[in-house]
PDB file of C-alpha atoms in Angstrom:
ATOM      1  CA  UNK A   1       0.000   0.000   0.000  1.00  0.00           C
ATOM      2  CA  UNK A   2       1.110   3.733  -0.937  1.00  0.00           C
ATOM      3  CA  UNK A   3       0.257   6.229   1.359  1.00  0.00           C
ATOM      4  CA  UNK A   4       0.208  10.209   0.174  1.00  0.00           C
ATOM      5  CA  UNK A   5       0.880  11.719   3.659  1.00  0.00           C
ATOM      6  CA  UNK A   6       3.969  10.019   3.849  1.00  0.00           C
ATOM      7  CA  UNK A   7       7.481  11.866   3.951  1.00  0.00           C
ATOM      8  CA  UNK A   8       9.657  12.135   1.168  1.00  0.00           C
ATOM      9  CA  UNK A   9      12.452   9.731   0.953  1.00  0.00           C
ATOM     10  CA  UNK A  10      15.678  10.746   2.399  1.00  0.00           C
ATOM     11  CA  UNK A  11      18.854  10.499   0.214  1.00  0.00           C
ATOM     12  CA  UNK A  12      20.589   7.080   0.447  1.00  0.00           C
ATOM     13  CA  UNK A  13      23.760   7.577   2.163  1.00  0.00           C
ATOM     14  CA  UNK A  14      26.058   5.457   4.714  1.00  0.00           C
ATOM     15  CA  UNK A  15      26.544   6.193   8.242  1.00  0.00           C
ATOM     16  CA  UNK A  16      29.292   6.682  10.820  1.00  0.00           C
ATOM     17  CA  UNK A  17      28.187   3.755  13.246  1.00  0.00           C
ATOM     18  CA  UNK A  18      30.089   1.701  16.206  1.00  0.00           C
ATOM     19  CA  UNK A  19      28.554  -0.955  18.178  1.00  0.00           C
ATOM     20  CA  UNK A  20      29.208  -2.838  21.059  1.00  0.00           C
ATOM     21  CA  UNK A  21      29.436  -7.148  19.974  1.00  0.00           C
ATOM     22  CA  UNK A  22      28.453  -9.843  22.390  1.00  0.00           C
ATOM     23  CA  UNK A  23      30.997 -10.281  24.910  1.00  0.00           C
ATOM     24  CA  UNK A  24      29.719 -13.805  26.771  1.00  0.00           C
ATOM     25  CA  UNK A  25      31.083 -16.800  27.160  1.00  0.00           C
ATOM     26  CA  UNK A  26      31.784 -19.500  24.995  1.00  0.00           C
ATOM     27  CA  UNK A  27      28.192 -20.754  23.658  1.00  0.00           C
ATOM     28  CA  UNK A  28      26.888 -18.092  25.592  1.00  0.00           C
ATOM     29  CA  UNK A  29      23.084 -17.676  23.217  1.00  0.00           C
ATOM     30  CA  UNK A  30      23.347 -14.259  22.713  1.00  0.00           C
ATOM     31  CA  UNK A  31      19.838 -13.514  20.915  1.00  0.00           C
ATOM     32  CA  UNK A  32      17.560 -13.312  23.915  1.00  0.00           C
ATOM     33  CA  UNK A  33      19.114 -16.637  25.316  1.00  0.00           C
ATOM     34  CA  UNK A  34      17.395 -18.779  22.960  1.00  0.00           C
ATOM     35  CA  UNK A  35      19.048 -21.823  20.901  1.00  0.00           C
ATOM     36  CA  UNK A  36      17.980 -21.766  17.146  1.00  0.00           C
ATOM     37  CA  UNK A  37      17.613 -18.056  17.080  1.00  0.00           C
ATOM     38  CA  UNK A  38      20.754 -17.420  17.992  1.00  0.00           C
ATOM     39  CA  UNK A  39      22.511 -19.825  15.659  1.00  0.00           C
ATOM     40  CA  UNK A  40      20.296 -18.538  12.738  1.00  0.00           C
ATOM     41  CA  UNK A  41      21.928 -15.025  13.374  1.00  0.00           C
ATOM     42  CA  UNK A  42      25.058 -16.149  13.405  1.00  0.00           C
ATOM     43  CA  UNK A  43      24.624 -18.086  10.508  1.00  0.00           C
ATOM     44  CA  UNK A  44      22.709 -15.100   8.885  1.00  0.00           C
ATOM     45  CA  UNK A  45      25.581 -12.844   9.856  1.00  0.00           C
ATOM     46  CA  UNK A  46      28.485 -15.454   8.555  1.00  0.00           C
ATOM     47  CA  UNK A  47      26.462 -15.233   4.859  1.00  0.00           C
ATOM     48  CA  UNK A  48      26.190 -11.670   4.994  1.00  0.00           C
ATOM     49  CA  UNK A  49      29.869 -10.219   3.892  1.00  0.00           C
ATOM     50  CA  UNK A  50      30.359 -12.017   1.077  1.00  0.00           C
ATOM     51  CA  UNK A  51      26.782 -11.471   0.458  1.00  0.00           C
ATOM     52  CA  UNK A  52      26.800  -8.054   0.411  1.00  0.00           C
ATOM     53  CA  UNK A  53      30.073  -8.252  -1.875  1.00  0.00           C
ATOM     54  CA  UNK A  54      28.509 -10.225  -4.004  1.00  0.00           C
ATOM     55  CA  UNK A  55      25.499  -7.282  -4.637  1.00  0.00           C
ATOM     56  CA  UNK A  56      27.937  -4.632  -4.538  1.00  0.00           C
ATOM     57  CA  UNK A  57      29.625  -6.289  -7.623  1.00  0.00           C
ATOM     58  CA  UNK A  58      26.616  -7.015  -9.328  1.00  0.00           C
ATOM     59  CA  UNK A  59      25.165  -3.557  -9.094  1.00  0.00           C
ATOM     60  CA  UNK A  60      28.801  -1.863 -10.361  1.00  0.00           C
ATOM     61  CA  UNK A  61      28.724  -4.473 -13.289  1.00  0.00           C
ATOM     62  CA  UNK A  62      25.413  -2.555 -14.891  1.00  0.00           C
ATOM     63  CA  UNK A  63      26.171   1.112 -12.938  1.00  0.00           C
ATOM     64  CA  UNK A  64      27.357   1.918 -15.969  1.00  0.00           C
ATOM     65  CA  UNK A  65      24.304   1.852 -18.628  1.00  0.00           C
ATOM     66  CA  UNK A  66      22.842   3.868 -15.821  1.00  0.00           C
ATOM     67  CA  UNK A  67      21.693   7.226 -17.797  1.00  0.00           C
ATOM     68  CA  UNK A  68      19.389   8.495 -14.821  1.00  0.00           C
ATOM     69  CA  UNK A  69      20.935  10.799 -12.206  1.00  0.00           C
ATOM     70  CA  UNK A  70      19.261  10.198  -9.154  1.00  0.00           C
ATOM     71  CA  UNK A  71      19.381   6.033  -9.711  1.00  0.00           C
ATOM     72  CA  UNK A  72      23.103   6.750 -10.149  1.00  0.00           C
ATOM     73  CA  UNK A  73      22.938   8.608  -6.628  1.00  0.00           C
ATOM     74  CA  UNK A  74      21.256   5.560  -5.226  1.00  0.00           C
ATOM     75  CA  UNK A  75      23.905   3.623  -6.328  1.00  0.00           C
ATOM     76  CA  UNK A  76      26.778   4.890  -4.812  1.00  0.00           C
ATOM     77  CA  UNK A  77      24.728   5.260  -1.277  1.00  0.00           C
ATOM     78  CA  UNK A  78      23.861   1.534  -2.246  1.00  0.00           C
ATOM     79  CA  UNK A  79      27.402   0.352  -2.458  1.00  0.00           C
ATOM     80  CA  UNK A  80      28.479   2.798   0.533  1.00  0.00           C
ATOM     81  CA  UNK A  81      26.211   1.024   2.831  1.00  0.00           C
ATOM     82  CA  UNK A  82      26.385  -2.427   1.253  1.00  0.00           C
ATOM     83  CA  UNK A  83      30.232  -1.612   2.325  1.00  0.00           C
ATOM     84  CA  UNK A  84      29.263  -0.798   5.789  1.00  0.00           C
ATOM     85  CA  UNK A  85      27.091  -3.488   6.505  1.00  0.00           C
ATOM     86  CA  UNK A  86      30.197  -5.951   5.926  1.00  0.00           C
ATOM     87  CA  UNK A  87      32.370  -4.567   7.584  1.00  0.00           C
ATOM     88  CA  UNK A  88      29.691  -4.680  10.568  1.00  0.00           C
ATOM     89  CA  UNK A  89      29.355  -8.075  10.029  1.00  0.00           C
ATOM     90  CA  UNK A  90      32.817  -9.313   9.735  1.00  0.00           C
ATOM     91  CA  UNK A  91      33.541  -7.754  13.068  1.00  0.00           C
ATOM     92  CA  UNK A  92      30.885  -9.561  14.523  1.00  0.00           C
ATOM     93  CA  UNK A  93      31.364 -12.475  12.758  1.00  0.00           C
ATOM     94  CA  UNK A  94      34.919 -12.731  14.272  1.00  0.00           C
ATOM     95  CA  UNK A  95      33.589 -12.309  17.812  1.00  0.00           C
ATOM     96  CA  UNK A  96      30.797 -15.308  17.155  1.00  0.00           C
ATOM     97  CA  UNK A  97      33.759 -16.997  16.301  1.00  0.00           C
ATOM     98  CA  UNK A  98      35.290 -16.797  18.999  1.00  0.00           C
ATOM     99  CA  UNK A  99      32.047 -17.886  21.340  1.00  0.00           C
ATOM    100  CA  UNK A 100      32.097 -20.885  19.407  1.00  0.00           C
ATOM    101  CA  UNK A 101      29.782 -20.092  16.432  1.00  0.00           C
ATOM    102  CA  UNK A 102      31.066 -21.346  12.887  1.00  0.00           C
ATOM    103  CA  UNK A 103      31.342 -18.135  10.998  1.00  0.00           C
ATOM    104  CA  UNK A 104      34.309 -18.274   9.702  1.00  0.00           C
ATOM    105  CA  UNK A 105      33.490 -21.774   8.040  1.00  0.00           C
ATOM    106  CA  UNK A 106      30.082 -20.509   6.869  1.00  0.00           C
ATOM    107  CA  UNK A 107      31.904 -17.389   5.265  1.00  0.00           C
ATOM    108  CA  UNK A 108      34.333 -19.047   3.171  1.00  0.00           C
ATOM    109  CA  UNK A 109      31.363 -21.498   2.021  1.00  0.00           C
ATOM    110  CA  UNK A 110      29.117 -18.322   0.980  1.00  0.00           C
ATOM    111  CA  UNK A 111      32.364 -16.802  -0.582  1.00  0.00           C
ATOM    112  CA  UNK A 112      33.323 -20.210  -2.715  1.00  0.00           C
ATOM    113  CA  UNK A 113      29.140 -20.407  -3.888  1.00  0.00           C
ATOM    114  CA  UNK A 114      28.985 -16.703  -4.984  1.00  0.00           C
ATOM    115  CA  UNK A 115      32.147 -16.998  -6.741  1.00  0.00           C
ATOM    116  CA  UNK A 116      31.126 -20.226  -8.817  1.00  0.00           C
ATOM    117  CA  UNK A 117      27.441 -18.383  -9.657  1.00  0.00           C
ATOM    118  CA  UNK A 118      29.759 -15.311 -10.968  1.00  0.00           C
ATOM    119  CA  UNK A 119      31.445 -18.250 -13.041  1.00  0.00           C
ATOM    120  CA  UNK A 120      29.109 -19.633 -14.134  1.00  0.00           C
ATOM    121  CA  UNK A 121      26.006 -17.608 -15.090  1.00  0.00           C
ATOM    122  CA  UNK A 122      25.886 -14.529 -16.829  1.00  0.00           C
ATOM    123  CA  UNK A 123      26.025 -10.702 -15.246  1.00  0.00           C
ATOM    124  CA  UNK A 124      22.249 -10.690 -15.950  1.00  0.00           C
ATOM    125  CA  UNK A 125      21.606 -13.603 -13.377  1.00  0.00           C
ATOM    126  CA  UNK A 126      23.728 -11.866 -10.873  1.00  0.00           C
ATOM    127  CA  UNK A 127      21.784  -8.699 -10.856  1.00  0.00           C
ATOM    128  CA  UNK A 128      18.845 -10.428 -11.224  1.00  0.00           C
ATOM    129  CA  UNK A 129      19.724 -12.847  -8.356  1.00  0.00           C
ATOM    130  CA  UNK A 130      20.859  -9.867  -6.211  1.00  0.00           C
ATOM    131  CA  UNK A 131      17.054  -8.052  -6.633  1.00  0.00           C
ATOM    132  CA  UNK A 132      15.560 -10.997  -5.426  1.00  0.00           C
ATOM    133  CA  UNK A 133      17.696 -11.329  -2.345  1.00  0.00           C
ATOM    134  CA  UNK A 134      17.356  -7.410  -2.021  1.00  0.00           C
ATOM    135  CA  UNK A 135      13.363  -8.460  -1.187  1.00  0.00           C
ATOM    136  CA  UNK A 136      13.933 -10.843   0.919  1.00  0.00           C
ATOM    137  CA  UNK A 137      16.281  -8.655   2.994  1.00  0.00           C
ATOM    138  CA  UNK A 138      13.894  -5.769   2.812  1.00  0.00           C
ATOM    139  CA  UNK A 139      10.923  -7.748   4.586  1.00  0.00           C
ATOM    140  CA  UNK A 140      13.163  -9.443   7.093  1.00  0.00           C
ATOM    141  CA  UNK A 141      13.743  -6.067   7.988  1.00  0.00           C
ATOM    142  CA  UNK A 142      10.543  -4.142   7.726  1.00  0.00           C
ATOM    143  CA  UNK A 143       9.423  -7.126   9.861  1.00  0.00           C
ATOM    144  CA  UNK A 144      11.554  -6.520  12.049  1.00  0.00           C
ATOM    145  CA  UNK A 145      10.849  -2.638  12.456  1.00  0.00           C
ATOM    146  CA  UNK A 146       7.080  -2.681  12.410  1.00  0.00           C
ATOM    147  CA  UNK A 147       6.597  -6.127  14.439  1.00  0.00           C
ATOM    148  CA  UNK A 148       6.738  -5.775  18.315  1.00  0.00           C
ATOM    149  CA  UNK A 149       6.750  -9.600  18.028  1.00  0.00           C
ATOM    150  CA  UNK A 150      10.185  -9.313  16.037  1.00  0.00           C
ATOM    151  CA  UNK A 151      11.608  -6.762  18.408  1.00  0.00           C
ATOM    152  CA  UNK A 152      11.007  -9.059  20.951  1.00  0.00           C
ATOM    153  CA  UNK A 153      12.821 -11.868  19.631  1.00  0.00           C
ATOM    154  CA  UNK A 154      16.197 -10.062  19.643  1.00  0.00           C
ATOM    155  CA  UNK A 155      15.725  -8.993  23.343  1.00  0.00           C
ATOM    156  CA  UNK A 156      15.609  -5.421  24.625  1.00  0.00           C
ATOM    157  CA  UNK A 157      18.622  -4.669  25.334  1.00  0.00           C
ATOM    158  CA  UNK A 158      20.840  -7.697  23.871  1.00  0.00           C
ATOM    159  CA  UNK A 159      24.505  -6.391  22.264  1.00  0.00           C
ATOM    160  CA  UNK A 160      23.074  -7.616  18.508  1.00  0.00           C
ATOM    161  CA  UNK A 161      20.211  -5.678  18.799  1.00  0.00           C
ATOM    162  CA  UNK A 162      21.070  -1.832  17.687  1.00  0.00           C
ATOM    163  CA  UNK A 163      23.024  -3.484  14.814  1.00  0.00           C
ATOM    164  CA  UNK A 164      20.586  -5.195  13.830  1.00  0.00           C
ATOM    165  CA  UNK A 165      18.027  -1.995  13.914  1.00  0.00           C
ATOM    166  CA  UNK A 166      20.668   0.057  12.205  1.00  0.00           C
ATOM    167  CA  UNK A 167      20.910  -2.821   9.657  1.00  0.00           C
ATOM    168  CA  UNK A 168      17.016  -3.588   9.065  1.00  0.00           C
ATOM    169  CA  UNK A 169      16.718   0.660   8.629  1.00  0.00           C
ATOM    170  CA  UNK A 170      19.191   0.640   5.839  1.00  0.00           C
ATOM    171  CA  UNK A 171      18.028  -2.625   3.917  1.00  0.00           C
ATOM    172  CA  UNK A 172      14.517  -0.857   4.106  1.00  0.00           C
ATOM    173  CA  UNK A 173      16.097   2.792   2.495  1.00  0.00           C
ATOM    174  CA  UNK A 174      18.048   1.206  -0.426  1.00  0.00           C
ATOM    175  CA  UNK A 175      15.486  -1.796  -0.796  1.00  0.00           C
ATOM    176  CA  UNK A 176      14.563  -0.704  -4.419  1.00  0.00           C
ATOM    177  CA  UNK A 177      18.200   0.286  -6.179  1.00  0.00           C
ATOM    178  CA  UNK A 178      19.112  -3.161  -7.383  1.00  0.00           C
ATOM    179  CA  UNK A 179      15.655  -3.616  -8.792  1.00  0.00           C
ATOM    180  CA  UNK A 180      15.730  -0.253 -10.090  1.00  0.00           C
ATOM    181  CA  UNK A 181      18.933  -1.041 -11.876  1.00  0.00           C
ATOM    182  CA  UNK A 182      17.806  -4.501 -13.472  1.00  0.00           C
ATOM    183  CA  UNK A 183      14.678  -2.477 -14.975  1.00  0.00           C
ATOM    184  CA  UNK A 184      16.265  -0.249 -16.315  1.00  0.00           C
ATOM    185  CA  UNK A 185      18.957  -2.743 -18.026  1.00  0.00           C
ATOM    186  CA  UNK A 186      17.690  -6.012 -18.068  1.00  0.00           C
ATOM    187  CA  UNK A 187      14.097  -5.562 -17.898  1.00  0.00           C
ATOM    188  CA  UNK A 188      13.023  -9.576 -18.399  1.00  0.00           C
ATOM    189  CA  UNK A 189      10.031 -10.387 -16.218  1.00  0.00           C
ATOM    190  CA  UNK A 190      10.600 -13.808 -16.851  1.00  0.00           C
ATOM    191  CA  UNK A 191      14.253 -13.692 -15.936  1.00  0.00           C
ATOM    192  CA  UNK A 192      13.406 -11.752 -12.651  1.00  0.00           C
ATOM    193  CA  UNK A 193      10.616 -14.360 -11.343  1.00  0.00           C
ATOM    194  CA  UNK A 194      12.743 -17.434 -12.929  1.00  0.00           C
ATOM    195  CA  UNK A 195      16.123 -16.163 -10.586  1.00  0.00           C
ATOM    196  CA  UNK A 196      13.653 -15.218  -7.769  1.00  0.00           C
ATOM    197  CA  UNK A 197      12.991 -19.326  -7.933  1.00  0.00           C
ATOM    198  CA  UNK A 198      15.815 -20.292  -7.945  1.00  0.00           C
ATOM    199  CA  UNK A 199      17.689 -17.923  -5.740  1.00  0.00           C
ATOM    200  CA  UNK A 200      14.922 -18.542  -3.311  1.00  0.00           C
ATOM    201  CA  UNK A 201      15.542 -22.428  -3.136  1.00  0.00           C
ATOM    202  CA  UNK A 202      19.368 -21.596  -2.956  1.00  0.00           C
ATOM    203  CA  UNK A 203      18.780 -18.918  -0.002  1.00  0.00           C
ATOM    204  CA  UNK A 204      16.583 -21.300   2.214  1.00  0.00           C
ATOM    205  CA  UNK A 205      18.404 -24.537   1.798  1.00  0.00           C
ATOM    206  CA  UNK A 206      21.576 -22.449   2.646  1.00  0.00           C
ATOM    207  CA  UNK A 207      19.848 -20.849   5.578  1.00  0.00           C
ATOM    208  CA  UNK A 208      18.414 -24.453   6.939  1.00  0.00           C
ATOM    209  CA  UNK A 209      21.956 -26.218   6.322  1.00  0.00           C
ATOM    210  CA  UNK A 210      24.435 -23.319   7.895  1.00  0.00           C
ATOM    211  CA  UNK A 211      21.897 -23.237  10.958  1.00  0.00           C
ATOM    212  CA  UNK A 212      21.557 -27.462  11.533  1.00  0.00           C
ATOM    213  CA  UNK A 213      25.630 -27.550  11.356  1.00  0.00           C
ATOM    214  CA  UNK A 214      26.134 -24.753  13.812  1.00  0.00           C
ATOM    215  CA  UNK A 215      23.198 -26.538  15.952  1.00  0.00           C
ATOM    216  CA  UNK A 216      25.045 -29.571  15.883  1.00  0.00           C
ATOM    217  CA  UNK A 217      28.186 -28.332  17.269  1.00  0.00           C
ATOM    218  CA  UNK A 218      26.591 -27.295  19.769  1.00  0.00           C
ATOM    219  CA  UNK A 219      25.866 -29.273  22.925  1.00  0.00           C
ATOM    220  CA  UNK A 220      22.785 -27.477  24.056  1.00  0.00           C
ATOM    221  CA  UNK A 221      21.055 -28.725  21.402  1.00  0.00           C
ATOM    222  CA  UNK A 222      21.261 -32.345  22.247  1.00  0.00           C
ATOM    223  CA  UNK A 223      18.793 -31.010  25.091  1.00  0.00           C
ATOM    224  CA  UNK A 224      15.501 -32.391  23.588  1.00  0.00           C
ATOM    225  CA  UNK A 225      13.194 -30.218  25.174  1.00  0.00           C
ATOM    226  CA  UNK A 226      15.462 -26.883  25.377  1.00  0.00           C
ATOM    227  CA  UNK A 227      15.739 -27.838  21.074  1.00  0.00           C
ATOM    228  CA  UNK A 228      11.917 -28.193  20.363  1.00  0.00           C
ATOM    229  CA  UNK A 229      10.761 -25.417  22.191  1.00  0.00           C
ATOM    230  CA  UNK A 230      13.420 -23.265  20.653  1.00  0.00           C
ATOM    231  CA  UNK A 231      12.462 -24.356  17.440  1.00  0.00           C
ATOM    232  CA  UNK A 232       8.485 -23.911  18.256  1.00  0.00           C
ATOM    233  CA  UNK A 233       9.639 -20.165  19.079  1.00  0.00           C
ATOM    234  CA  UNK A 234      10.907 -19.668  16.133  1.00  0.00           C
ATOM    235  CA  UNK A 235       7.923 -21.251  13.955  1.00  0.00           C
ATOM    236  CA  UNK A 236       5.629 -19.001  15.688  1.00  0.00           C
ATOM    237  CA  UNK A 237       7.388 -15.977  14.984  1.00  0.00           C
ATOM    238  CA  UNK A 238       6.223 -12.970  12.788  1.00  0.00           C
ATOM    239  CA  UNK A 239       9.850 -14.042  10.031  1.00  0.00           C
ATOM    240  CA  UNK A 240       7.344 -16.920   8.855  1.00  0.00           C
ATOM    241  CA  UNK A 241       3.879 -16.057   9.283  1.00  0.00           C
ATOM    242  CA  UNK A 242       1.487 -16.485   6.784  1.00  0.00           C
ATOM    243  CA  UNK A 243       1.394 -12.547   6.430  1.00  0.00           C
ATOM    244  CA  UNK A 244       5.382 -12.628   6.223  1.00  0.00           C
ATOM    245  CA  UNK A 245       5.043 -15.919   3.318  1.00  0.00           C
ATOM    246  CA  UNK A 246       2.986 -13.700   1.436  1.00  0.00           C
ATOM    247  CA  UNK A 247       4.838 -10.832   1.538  1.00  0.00           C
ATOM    248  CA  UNK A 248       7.340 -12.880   0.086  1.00  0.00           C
ATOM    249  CA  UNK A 249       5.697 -14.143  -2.935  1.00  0.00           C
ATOM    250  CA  UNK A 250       4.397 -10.781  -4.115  1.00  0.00           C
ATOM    251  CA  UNK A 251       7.948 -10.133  -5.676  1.00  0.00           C
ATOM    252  CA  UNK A 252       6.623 -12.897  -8.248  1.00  0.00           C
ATOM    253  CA  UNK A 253       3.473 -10.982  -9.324  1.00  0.00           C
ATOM    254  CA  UNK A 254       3.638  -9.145 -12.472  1.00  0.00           C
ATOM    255  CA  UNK A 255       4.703  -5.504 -12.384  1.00  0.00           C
ATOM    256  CA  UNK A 256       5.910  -5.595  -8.947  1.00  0.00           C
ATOM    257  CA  UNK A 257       7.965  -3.092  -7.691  1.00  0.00           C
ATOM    258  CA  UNK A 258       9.202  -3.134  -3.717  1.00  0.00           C
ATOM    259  CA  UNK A 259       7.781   0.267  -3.050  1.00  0.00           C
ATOM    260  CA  UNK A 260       4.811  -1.624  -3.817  1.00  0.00           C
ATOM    261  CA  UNK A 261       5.298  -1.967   0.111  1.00  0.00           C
ATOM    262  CA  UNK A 262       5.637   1.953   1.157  1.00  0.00           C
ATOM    263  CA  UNK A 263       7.778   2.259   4.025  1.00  0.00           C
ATOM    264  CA  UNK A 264       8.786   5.749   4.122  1.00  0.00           C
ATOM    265  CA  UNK A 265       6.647   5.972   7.573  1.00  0.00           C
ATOM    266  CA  UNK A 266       8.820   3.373   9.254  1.00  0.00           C
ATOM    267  CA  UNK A 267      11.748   5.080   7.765  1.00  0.00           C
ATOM    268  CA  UNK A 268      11.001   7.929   9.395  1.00  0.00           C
ATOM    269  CA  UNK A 269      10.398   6.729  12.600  1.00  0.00           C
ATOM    270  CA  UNK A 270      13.263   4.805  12.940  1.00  0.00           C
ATOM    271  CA  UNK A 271      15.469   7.716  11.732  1.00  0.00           C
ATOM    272  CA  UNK A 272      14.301   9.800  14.759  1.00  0.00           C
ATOM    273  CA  UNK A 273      14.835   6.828  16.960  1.00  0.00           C
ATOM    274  CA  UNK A 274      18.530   5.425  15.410  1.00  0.00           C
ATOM    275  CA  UNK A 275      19.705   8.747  14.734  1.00  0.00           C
ATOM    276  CA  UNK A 276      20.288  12.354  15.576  1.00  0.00           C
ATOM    277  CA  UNK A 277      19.179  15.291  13.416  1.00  0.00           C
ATOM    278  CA  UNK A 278      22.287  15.372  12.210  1.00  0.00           C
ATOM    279  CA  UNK A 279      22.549  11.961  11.258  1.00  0.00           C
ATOM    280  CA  UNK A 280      24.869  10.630  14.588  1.00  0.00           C
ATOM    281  CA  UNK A 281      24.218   7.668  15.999  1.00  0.00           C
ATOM    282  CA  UNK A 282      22.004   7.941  18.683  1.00  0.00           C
ATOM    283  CA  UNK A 283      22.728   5.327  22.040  1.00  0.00           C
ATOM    284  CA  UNK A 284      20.113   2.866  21.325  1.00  0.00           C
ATOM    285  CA  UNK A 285      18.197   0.948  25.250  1.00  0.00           C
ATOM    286  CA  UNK A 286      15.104  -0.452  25.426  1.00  0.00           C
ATOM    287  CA  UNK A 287      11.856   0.248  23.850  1.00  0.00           C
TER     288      UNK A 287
END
C-alpha cells in the first residue's frame, strides 16, 4: 500500500556507526538466550559479507548503462552502505567466532558459492539474483521494524540488537536500487521471477543447512526439550507467518515493484529513533 501523507524519501547515504558485539562466554546464546535463534543469526551474519560483496559487484557491473541521475545517486549510497554493513558483520562475525559459532566456516562457504554463480552464469543472473535477495532482505527487515513480536525476539537490550536496527533501517532505504537497476537494463520479467525461484531455493536450503551444522556443534542442542521449544519459538514468529510468506511471494506478481510496500513511515520513525538530526548515531536501550 502507498500512502500520500507520507514523507519524502531521504537520500541514500552510509553512516558513521560503532557498536558494542556480544561479549559472553563461549556458547553463551546471545539472541535473547534462545538456541535456534541465535545460531540462525550467526549463521545469517556469517552469509552476509560475502553477500553483500557479491550485490555490490553485481550492481557496479550494470552502474554503468545507468543514464538516470538520481538512480546513479542511489547507487553509490547503495554500495556505501552495502560496504558498511560488511564490515559490521565481519567484526561480529569474528567475535561469534570466537564464542564458538562457525562463521568463519560458513563465510568461506558463501564466498566459494557466490564466486562459482559469478562463473558460471551470466552478469544478468547476478543482478537479477541480487534483486531478489534485495526483497527478501527488505521484509526481514521491515518485519523486524514494524513487528513488536520481532523486536522481541532479539531482546531489549541484547549487544546484537542496535546493529541489527541500524541494519534492518538501511536494507529498508536502499530496498529498491538493485531492482531499479535490473529495470532499467535487463528488464526480463521472466528472468526476474525465474532467478527469484531459484535464488529462493538456494537462499533457504543455505539458511536451513548453515543453521543445523552450527546446531550440531553445539551441545545445548542435544537437550531435547530446550531444542523443540526453541524451534516452536521460532515457527511461531512474525519471520514466517502467513502474512510474512505472502509478503514474500508478491515479488513474483507481475509488475511488482518493492515500493509496492511503502515504508517511508517506518523510515522515518526509525530515523528519529537510530539517529540524531544530524545523522549521529544515537545510544540505542530499550523500547
Amino acid at each position: 500500500m502507498t500512502s500520500s501523507t507520507a514523507p519524502a524519501a531521504q537520500p541514500i547515504k552510509a553512516r558513521r556507526v560503532r557498536f558494542d558485539y556480544p561479549t559472553g562466554a563461549h556458547r553463551q546464546h546471545y539472541v535473547d538466550n534462545d538456541l535456534v535463534l541465535s545460531h540462525l543469526v550467526a549463521a545469517l551474519s556469517a552469509m552476509f559479507p560475502e553477500g553483500e560483496d557479491f550485490f555490490i559487484r553485481s550492481v557496479r557491473n550494470y552502474r554503468d548503462q545507468i543514464t538516470d541521475d538520481e538512480l546513479r545517486e542511489a547507487i553509490k549510497g547503495f554500495i556505501a552502505q552495502e560496504a558498511t554493513h560488511r564490515h559490521q558483520h565481519r567484526q561480529l562475525n569474528e567475535r561469534l567466532q570466537e564464542m564458538g559459532y562457525p562463521t568463519a566456516r560458513v563465510d568461506r562457504h558463501a564466498g566459494q558459492l557466490l564466486r562459482l554463480v559469478e562463473k558460471v552464469f551470466p552478469q544478468s543472473w547476478s543482478l537479477a539474483a541480487t534483486a531478489a535477495l534485495e526483497h527478501y532482505t527488505a521484509t526481514f527487515a521491515e518485519i523486524l521494524l514494524t513487528d513488536e513480536r520481532a523486536q522481541k525476539l532479539v531482546g531489549d537490550d541484547t549487544e546484537v540488537r542496535p546493529m541489527l536496527l541500524w541494519h534492518a533501517f538501511e536494507e529498508s532505504e536502499h530496498k529498491a536500487v538493485a531492482f531499479d537497476v535490473y529495470r532499467q537494463t535487463i528488464d526480463s520479467e521472466t528472468l526476474r521471477v525465474g532467478i527469484m525461484y531459484l535464488a529462493s531455493a538456494i537462499f533457504w536450503t543455505e539458511v536451513v543447512v548453515q543453521t543445523g551444522r552450527s546446531l550440531a556443534s553445539d551441545p545445548a542442542s542435544y537437550n531435547p526439550i530446550r531444542l523443540l521449544k526453541s524451534l516452536n519459538n521460532i515457527r511461531k514468529s512474525p519471520f514466517f507467518s502467513w502474512d510474512a510468506v505472502t509478503r514474500y511471494n508478491t515479488y513474483n506478481r507481475p509488475g511488482f515493484h518493492p515500493d509496492d510496500w511503502d515504508s517511508r513511515d517506518v523510515l522515518a520513525r526509525w530515523s528519529a529513533e537510530l539517529f540524531e538530526a544530524d545523522g549521529a548515531q544515537r545510544s540505542i536501550g530499550k523500547h
